[in-house]
CSV table of C-alpha atoms and ligand atoms in Angstrom, one decimal:
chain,number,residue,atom,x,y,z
E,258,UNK,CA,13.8,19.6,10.6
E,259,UNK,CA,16.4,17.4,8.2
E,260,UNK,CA,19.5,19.5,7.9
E,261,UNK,CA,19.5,19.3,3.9
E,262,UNK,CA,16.6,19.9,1.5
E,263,UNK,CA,15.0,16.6,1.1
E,264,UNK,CA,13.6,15.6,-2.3
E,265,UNK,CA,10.9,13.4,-0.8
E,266,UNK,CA,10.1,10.2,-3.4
E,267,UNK,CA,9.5,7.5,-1.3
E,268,UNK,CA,5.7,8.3,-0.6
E,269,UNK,CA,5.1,4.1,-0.3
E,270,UNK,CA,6.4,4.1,2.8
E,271,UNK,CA,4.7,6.6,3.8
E,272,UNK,CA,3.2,11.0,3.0
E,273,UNK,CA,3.5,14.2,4.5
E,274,UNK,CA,0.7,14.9,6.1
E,275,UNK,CA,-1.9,17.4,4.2
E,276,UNK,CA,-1.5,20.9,5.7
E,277,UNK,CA,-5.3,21.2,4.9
E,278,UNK,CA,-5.7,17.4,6.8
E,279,UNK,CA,-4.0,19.0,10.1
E,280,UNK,CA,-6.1,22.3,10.2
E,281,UNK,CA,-8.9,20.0,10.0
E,282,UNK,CA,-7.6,17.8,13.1
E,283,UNK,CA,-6.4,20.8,15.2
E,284,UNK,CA,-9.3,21.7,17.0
E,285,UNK,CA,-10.4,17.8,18.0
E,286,UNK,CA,-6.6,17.8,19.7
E,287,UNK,CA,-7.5,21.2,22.2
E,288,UNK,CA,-11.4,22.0,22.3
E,289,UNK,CA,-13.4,19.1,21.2
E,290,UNK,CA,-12.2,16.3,23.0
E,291,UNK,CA,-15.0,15.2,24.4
E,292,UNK,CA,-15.6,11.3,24.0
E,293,UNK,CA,-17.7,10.4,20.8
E,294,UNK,CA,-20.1,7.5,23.2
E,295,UNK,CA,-21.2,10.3,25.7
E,296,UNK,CA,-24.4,11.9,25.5
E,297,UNK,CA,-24.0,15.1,26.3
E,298,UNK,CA,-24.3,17.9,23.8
E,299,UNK,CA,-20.3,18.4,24.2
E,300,UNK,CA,-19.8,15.4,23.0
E,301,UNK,CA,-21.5,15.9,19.7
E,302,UNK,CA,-18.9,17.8,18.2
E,303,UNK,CA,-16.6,14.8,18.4
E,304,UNK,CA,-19.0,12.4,17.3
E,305,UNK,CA,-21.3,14.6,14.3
E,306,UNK,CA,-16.8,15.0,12.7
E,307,UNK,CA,-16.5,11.1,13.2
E,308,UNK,CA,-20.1,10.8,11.0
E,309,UNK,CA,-18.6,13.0,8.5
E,310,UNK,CA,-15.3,11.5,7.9
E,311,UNK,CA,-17.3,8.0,7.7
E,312,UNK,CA,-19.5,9.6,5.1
E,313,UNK,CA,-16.3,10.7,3.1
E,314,UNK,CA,-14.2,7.6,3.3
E,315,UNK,CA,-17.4,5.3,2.0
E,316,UNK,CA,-18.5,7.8,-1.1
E,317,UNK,CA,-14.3,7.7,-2.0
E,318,UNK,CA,-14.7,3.7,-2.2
E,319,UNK,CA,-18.1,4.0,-3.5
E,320,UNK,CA,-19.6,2.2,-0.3
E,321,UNK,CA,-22.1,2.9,2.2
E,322,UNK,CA,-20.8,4.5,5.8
E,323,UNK,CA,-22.1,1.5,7.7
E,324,UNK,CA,-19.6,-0.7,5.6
E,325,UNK,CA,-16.8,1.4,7.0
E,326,UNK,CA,-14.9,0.1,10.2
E,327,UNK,CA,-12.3,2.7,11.7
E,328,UNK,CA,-8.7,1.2,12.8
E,329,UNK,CA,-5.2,1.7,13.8
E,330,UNK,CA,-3.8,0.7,10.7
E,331,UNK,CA,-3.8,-1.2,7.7
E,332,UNK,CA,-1.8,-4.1,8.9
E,333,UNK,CA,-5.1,-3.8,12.2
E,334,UNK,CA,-7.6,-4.7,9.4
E,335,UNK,CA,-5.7,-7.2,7.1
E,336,UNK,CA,-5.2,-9.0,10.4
E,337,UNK,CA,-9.0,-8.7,11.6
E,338,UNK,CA,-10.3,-9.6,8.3
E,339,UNK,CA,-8.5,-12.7,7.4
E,340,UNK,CA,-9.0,-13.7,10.8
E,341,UNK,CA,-12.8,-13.4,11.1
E,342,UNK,CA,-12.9,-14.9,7.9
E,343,UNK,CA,-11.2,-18.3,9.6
E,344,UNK,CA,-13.5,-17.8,12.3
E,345,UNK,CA,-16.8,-17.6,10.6
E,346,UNK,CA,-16.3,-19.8,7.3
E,347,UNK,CA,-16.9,-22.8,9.5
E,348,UNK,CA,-15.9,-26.3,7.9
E,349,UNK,CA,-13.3,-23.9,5.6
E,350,UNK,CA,-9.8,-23.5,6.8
E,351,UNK,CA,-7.7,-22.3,3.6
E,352,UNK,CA,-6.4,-19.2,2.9
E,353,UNK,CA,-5.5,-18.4,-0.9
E,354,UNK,CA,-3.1,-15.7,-1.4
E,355,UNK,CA,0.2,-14.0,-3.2
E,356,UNK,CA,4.0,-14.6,-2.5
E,357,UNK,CA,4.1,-10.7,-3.2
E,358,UNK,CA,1.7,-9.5,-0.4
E,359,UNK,CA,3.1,-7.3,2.0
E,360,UNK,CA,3.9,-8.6,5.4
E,361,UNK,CA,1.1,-7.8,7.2
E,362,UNK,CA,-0.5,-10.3,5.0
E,363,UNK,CA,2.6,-12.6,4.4
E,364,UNK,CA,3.7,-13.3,8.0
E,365,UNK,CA,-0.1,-13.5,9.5
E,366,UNK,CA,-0.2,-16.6,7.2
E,367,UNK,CA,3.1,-17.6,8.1
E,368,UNK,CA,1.5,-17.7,11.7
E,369,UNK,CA,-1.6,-18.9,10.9
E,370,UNK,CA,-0.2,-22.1,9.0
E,371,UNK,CA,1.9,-22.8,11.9
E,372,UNK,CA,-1.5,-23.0,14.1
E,373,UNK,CA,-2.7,-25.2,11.0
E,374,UNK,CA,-4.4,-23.4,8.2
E,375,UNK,CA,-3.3,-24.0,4.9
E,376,UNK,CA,-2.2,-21.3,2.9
E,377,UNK,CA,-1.3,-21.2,-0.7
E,378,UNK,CA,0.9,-18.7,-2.0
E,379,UNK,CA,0.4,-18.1,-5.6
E,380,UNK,CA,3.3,-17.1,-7.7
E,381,UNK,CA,3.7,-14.4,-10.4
E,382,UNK,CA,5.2,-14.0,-13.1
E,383,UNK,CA,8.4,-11.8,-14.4
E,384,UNK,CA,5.6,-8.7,-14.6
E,385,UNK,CA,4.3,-9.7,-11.2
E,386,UNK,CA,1.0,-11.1,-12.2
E,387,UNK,CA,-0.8,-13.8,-11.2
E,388,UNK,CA,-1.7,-16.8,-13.9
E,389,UNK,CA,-5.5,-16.8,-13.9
E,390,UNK,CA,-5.1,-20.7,-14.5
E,391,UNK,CA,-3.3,-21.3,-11.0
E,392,UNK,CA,-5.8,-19.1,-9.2
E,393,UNK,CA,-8.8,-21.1,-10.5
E,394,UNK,CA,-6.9,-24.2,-9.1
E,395,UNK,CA,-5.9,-22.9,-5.8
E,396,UNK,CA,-9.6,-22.0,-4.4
E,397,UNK,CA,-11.8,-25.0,-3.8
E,398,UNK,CA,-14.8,-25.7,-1.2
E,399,UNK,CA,-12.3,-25.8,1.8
E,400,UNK,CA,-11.1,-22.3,0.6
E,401,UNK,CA,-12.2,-19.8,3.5
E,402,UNK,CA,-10.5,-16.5,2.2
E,403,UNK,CA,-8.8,-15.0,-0.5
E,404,UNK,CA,-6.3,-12.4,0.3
E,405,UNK,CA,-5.0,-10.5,-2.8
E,406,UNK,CA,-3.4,-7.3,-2.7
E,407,UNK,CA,-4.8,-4.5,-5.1
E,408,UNK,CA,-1.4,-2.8,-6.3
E,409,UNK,CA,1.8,-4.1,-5.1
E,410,UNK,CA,3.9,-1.7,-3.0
E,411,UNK,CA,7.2,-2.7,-4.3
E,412,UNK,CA,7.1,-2.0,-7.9
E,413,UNK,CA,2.9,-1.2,-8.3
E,414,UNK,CA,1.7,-3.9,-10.7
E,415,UNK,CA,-2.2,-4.3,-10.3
E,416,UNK,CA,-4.0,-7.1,-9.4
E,417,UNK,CA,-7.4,-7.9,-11.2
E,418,UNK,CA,-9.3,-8.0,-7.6
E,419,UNK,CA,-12.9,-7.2,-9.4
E,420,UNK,CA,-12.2,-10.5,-11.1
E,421,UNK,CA,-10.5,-12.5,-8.0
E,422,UNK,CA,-13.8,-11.7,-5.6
E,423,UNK,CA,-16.0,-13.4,-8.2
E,424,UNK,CA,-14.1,-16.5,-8.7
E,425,UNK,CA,-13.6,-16.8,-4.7
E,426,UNK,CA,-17.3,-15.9,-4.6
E,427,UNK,CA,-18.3,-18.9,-7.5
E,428,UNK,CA,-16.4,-21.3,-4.9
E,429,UNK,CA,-18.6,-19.9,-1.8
E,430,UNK,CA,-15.3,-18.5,-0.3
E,431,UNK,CA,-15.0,-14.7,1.0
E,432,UNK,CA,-12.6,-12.3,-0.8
E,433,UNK,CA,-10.2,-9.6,0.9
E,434,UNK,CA,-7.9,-7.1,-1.1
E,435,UNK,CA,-5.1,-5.2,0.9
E,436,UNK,CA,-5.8,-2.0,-1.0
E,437,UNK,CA,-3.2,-0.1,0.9
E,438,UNK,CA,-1.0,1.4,-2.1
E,439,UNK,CA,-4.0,2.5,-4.4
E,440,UNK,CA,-6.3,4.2,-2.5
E,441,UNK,CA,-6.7,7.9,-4.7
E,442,UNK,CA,-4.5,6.0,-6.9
E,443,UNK,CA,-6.6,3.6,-8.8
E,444,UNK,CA,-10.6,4.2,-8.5
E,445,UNK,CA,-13.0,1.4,-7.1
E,446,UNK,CA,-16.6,1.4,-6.6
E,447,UNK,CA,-16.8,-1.4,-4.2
E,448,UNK,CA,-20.8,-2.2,-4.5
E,449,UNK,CA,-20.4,-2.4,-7.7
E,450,UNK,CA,-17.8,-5.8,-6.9
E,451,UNK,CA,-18.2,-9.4,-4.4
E,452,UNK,CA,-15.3,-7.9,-2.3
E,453,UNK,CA,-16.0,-8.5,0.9
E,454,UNK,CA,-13.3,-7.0,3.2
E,455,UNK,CA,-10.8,-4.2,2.0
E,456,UNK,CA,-8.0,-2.8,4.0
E,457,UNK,CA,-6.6,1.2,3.7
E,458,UNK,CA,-4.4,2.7,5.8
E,459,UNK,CA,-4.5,6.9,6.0
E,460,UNK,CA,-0.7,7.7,6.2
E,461,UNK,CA,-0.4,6.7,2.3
E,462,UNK,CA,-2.9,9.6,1.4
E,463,UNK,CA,-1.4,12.5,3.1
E,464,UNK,CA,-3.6,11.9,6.7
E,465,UNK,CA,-1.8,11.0,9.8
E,466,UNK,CA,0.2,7.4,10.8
E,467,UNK,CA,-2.0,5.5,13.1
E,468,UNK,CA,-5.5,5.7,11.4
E,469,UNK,CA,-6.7,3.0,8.9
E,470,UNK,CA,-10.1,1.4,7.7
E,471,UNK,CA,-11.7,-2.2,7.1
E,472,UNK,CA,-14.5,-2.0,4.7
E,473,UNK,CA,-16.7,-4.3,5.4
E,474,UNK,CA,-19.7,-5.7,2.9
E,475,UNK,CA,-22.8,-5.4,4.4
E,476,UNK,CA,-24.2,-9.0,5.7
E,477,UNK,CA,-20.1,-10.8,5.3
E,478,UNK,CA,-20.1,-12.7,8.1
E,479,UNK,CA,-17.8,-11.3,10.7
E,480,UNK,CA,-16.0,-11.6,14.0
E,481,UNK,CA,-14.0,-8.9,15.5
E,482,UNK,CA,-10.5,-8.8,16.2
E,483,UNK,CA,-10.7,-6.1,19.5
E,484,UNK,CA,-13.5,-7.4,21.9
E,485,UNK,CA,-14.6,-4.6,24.5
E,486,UNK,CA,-16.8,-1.8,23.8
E,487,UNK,CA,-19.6,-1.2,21.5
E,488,UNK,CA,-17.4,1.4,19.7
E,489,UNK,CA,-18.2,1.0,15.8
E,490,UNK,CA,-21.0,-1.4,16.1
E,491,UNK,CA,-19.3,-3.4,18.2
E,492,UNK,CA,-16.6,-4.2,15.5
E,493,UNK,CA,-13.8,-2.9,16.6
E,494,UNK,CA,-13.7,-1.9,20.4
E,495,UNK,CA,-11.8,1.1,22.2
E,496,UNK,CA,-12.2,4.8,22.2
E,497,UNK,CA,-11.9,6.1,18.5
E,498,UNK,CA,-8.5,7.9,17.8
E,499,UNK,CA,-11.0,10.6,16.9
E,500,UNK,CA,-8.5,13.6,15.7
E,501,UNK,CA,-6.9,11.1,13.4
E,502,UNK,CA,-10.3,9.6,12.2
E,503,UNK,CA,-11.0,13.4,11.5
E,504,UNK,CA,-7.3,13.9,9.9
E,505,UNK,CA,-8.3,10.5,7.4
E,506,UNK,CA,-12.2,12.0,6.5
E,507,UNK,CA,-10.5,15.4,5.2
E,508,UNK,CA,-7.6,13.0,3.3
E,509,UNK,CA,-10.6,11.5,1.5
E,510,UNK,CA,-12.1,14.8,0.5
E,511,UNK,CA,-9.3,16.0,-0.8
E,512,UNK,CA,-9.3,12.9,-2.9
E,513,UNK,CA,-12.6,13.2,-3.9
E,514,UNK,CA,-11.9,16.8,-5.2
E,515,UNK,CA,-8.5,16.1,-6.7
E,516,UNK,CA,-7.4,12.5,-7.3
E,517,UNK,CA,-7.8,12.9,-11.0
E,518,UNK,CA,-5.5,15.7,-11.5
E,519,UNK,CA,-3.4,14.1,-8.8
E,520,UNK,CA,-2.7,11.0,-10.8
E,521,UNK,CA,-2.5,12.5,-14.0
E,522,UNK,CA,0.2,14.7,-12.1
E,523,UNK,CA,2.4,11.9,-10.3
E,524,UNK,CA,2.3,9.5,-13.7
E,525,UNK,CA,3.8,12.8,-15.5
E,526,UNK,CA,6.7,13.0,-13.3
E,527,UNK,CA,7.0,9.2,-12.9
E,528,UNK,CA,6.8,8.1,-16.9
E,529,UNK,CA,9.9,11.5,-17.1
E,530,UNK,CA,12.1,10.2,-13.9
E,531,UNK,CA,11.8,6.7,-15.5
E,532,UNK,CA,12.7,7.4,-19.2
E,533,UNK,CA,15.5,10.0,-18.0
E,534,UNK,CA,17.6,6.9,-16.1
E,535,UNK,CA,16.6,4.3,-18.8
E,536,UNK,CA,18.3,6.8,-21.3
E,537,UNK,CA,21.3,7.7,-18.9
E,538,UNK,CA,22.2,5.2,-17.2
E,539,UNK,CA,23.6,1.5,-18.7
E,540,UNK,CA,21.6,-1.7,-18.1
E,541,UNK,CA,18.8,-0.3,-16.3
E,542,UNK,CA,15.0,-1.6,-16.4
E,543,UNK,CA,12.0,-0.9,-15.4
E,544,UNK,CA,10.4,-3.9,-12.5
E,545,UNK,CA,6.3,-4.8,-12.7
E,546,UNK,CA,3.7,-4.9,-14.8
E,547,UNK,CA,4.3,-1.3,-17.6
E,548,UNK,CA,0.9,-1.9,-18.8
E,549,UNK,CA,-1.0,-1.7,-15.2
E,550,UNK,CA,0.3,-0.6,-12.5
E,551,UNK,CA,0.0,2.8,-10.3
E,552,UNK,CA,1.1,5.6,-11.6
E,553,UNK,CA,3.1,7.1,-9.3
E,554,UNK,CA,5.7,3.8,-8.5
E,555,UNK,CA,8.8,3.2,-10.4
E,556,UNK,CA,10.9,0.4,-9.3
E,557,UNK,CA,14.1,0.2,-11.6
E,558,UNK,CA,16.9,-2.4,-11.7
E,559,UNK,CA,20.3,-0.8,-12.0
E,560,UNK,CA,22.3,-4.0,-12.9
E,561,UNK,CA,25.9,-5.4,-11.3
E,562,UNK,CA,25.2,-2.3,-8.2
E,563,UNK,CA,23.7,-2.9,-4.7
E,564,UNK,CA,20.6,-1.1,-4.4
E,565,UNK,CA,21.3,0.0,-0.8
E,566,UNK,CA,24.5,1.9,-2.4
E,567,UNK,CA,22.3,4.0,-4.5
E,568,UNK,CA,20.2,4.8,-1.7
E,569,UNK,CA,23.2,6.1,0.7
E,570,UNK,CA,24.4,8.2,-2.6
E,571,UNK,CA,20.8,9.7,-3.1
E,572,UNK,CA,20.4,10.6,0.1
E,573,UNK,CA,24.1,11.5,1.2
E,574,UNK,CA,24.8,13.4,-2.1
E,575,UNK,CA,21.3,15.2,-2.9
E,576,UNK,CA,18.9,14.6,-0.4
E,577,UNK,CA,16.8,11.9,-2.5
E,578,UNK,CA,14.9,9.7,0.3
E,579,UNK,CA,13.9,6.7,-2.5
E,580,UNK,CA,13.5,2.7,-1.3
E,581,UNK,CA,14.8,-0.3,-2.1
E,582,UNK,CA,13.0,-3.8,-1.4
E,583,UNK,CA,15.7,-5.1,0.7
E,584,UNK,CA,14.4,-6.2,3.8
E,585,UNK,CA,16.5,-4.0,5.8
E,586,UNK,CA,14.1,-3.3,8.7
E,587,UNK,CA,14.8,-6.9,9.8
E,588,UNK,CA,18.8,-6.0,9.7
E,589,UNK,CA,19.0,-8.4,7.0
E,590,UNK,CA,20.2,-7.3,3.4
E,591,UNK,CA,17.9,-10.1,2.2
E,592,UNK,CA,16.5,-9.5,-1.5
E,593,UNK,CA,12.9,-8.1,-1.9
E,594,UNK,CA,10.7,-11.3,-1.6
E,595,UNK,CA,8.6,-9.9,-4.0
E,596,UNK,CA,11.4,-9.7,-6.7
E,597,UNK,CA,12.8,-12.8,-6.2
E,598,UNK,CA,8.6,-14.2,-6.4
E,599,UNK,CA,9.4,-12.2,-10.4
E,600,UNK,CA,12.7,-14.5,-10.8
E,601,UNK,CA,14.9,-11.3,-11.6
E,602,UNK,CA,18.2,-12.5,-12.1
E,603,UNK,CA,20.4,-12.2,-9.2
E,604,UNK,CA,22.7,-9.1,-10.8
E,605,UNK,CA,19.5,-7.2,-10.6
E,606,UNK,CA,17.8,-8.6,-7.7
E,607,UNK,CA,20.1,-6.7,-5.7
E,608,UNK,CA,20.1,-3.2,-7.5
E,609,UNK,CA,16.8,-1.8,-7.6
E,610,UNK,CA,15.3,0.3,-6.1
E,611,UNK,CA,11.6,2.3,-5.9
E,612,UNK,CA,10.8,5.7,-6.5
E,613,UNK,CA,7.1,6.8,-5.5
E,614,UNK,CA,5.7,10.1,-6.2
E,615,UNK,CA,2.6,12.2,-4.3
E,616,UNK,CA,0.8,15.7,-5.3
E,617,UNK,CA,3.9,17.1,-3.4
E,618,UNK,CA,6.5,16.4,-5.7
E,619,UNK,CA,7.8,19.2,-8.5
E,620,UNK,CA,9.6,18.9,-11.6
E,621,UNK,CA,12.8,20.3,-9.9
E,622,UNK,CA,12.5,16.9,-7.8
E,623,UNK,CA,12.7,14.8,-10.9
E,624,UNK,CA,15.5,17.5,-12.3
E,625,UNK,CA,17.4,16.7,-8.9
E,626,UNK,CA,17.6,12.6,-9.5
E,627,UNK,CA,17.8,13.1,-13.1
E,628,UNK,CA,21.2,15.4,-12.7
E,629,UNK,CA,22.2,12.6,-9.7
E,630,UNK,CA,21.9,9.5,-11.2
E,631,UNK,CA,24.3,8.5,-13.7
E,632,UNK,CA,27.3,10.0,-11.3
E,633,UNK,CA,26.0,7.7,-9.1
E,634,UNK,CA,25.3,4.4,-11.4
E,635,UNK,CA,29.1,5.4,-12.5
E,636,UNK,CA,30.7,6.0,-9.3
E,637,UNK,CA,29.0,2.4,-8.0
E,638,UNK,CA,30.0,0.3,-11.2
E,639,UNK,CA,33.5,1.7,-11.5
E,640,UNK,CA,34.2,0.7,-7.6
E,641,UNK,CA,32.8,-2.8,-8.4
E,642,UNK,CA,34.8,-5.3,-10.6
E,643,UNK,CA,31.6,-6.8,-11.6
E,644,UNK,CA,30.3,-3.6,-12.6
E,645,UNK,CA,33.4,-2.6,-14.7
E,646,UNK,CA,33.3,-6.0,-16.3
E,647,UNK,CA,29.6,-6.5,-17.6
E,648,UNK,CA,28.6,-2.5,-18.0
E,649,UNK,CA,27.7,-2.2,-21.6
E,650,UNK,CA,29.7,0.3,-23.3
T,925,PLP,N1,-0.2,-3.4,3.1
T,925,PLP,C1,0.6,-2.8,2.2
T,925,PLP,C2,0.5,-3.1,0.7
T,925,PLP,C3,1.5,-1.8,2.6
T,925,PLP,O1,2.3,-1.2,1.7
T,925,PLP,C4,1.6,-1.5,4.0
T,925,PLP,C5,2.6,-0.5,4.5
T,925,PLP,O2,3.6,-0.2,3.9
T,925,PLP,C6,0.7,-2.1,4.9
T,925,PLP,C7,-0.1,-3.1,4.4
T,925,PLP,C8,0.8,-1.8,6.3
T,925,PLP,O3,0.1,-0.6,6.6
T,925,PLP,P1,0.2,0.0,8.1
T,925,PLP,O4,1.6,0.6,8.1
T,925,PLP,O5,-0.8,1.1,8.1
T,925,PLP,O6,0.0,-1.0,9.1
């Protein structure tokens, strides 16, 4: 256990698992571990809670189960579905996508250009949206897939994807949406769209790291990523992770029963934790598209201070675990590539930093940063001589 009380707002990265999602999961760990492919009756147990959890994750996306491919992760099916798509779009080799896709989308093309597919990255603008104009002029008849994320992790601004699958569609090219960051978060009804392939990954609803899905419209041509057994209709091949499969199906339910009153719940303490620093802190804005974007992300520029200084502060001085886009898993301090995609100006490009909210998080959480905050912004621009100098008074 941490040894301070955490105030947990980073639930981008990643959730606590759902009490009710591990009860759920316990008994596949001890007494049903049987493998889902044999064909004896102890083996039904396994398989009948696999069925289930299929059956739950397709009616919360508004597909059928048979469209549903279980996987690792949700970098697992961006990778397998932009790749089948190269592999089975034959005379096709582009790939149209965003400079602000996360980089399990980003560095695959990175790869993938290197082996000789062209990508485009299409910019955004200071909101983080795309310009409908460019998008029409980026897919043509060599275009084999486009890759657009459905809400942007960083700062949450979504992307029209409804609209993206039929303009990829008019120009006979597939469509994929790394829908990561708004499963339970935004609703989709995916038969009721052209998308193709869609990506989710279960540790961003409250199931367990290691679990994910690939949606798959029925009749897109495909070609797996994992060759081997005939384990999910010979899509994706190994033993199912069956416990987490199980852990994911009851994440859905609890989705279906509460993801209204969920949102409504995480936009209420998001819209007060955002207007409470815009009103005490100097030069602060709000990153990302206000108008349409999820509503449990706030990503705010604090102007003239490093982001990664506000994060020690929150965490050393109140337990606040919040994020900034810095690419600091790479040991670099480089700025967020998905700010600098927006053009923020460099005394902000550095300072900002994301807060994201789940069903777990209270109003004392918000009373926490609230009462942290300004100390902080003050503490950080008062050590700085930039700070000092531009701080409005
Ligand atoms: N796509 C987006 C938008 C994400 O935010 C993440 C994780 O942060 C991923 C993909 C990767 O998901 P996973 O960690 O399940 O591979």
């Amino acid at each position: 256990m941490p040894d301070k009380k955490i105030i947990y707002v980073d639930n981008n990265a990643t959730t606590q698992m759902a009490p009710e999602v591990l009860d759920a999961m316990m008994p596949f760990m001890t007494e049903y571990y049987g493998n889902p492919s044999s064909t004896y009756p102890f083996s039904k147990k396994p398989a009948d809670g696999i069925r289930s959890a299929r059956k739950s994750m397709a009616e919360l996306l508004g597909c059928d189960p048979a469209e549903i491919i279980f996987t690792s992760c949700g970098s697992e099916s961006d990778n397998t579905a932009i790749r089948s798509a190269l592999a089975t779009q034959s005379g096709r080799k582009k790939i149209v996508t965003t400079a602000v896709e996360h980089p399990a989308i980003l560095n695959l093309c990175r790869n993938l250009e290197k082996q000789g597919f062209p990508v485009v990255y299409l910019g955004v603008d200071s909101k983080g949206r795309l310009n409908m104009d460019e998008v029409h002029a980026a897919i043509d008849e060599d275009t084999a897939i486009v890759s657009v994320m459905h809400a942007n992790n960083e700062t949450g601004t979504i992307f029209p994807i409804v609209e993206l699958a039929e303009i990829a569609h008019q120009n006979g090219a597939l469509f994929h949406t790394d829908a990561v960051q708004s499963v339970g978060k935004v609703p989709i009804c995916l038969r009721e769209t052209k998308i193709d392939f869609l990506s989710l990954s279960g540790h961003k609803f409250h199931a367990p790291k290691g679990v994910g899905v690939l949606y798959r419209r029925r009749n897109t041509p495909y070609k797996p990523l994992l060759i081997g057994g005939h384990q999910e209709r010979a899509q994706r091949a190994g033993t199912e992770n069956v416990t987490n499969i199980i852990g994911l199906g009851k994440a859905a339910d609890l989705l279906l029963a509460g993801a209204t009153q969920e949102i409504a719940h995480i936009r209420k303490l998001r819209d007060r934790m955002e207007q409470g620093i815009l009103a005490s802190c100097p030069d602060t804005f709000v990153n990302g598209d206000l108008e349409n974007r999820l509503p449990g992300t706030s990503n705010i520029a604090f102007q003239y201070i490093e982001g990664e200084a506000i994060l020690l502060h929150l965490y050393h001085d109140a337990g606040i675990c919040a994020s900034s886009g810095s690419a600091c898993t790479s040991d670099s301090l480089e700025a967020s590539h998905v700010l600098q995609a927006m053009g923020l100006p460099f005394q902000s490009l550095h300072g900002s930093v994301r807060f994201s909210f789940s069903r777990y998080n209270t109003e004392e959480d918000v009373d926490v940063i609230l009462a942290a905050m300004p100390k902080i912004v003050k503490t950080l621009r008062d050590l700085s001589p930039f700070g000092r100098m531009n701080e409005s008074k």
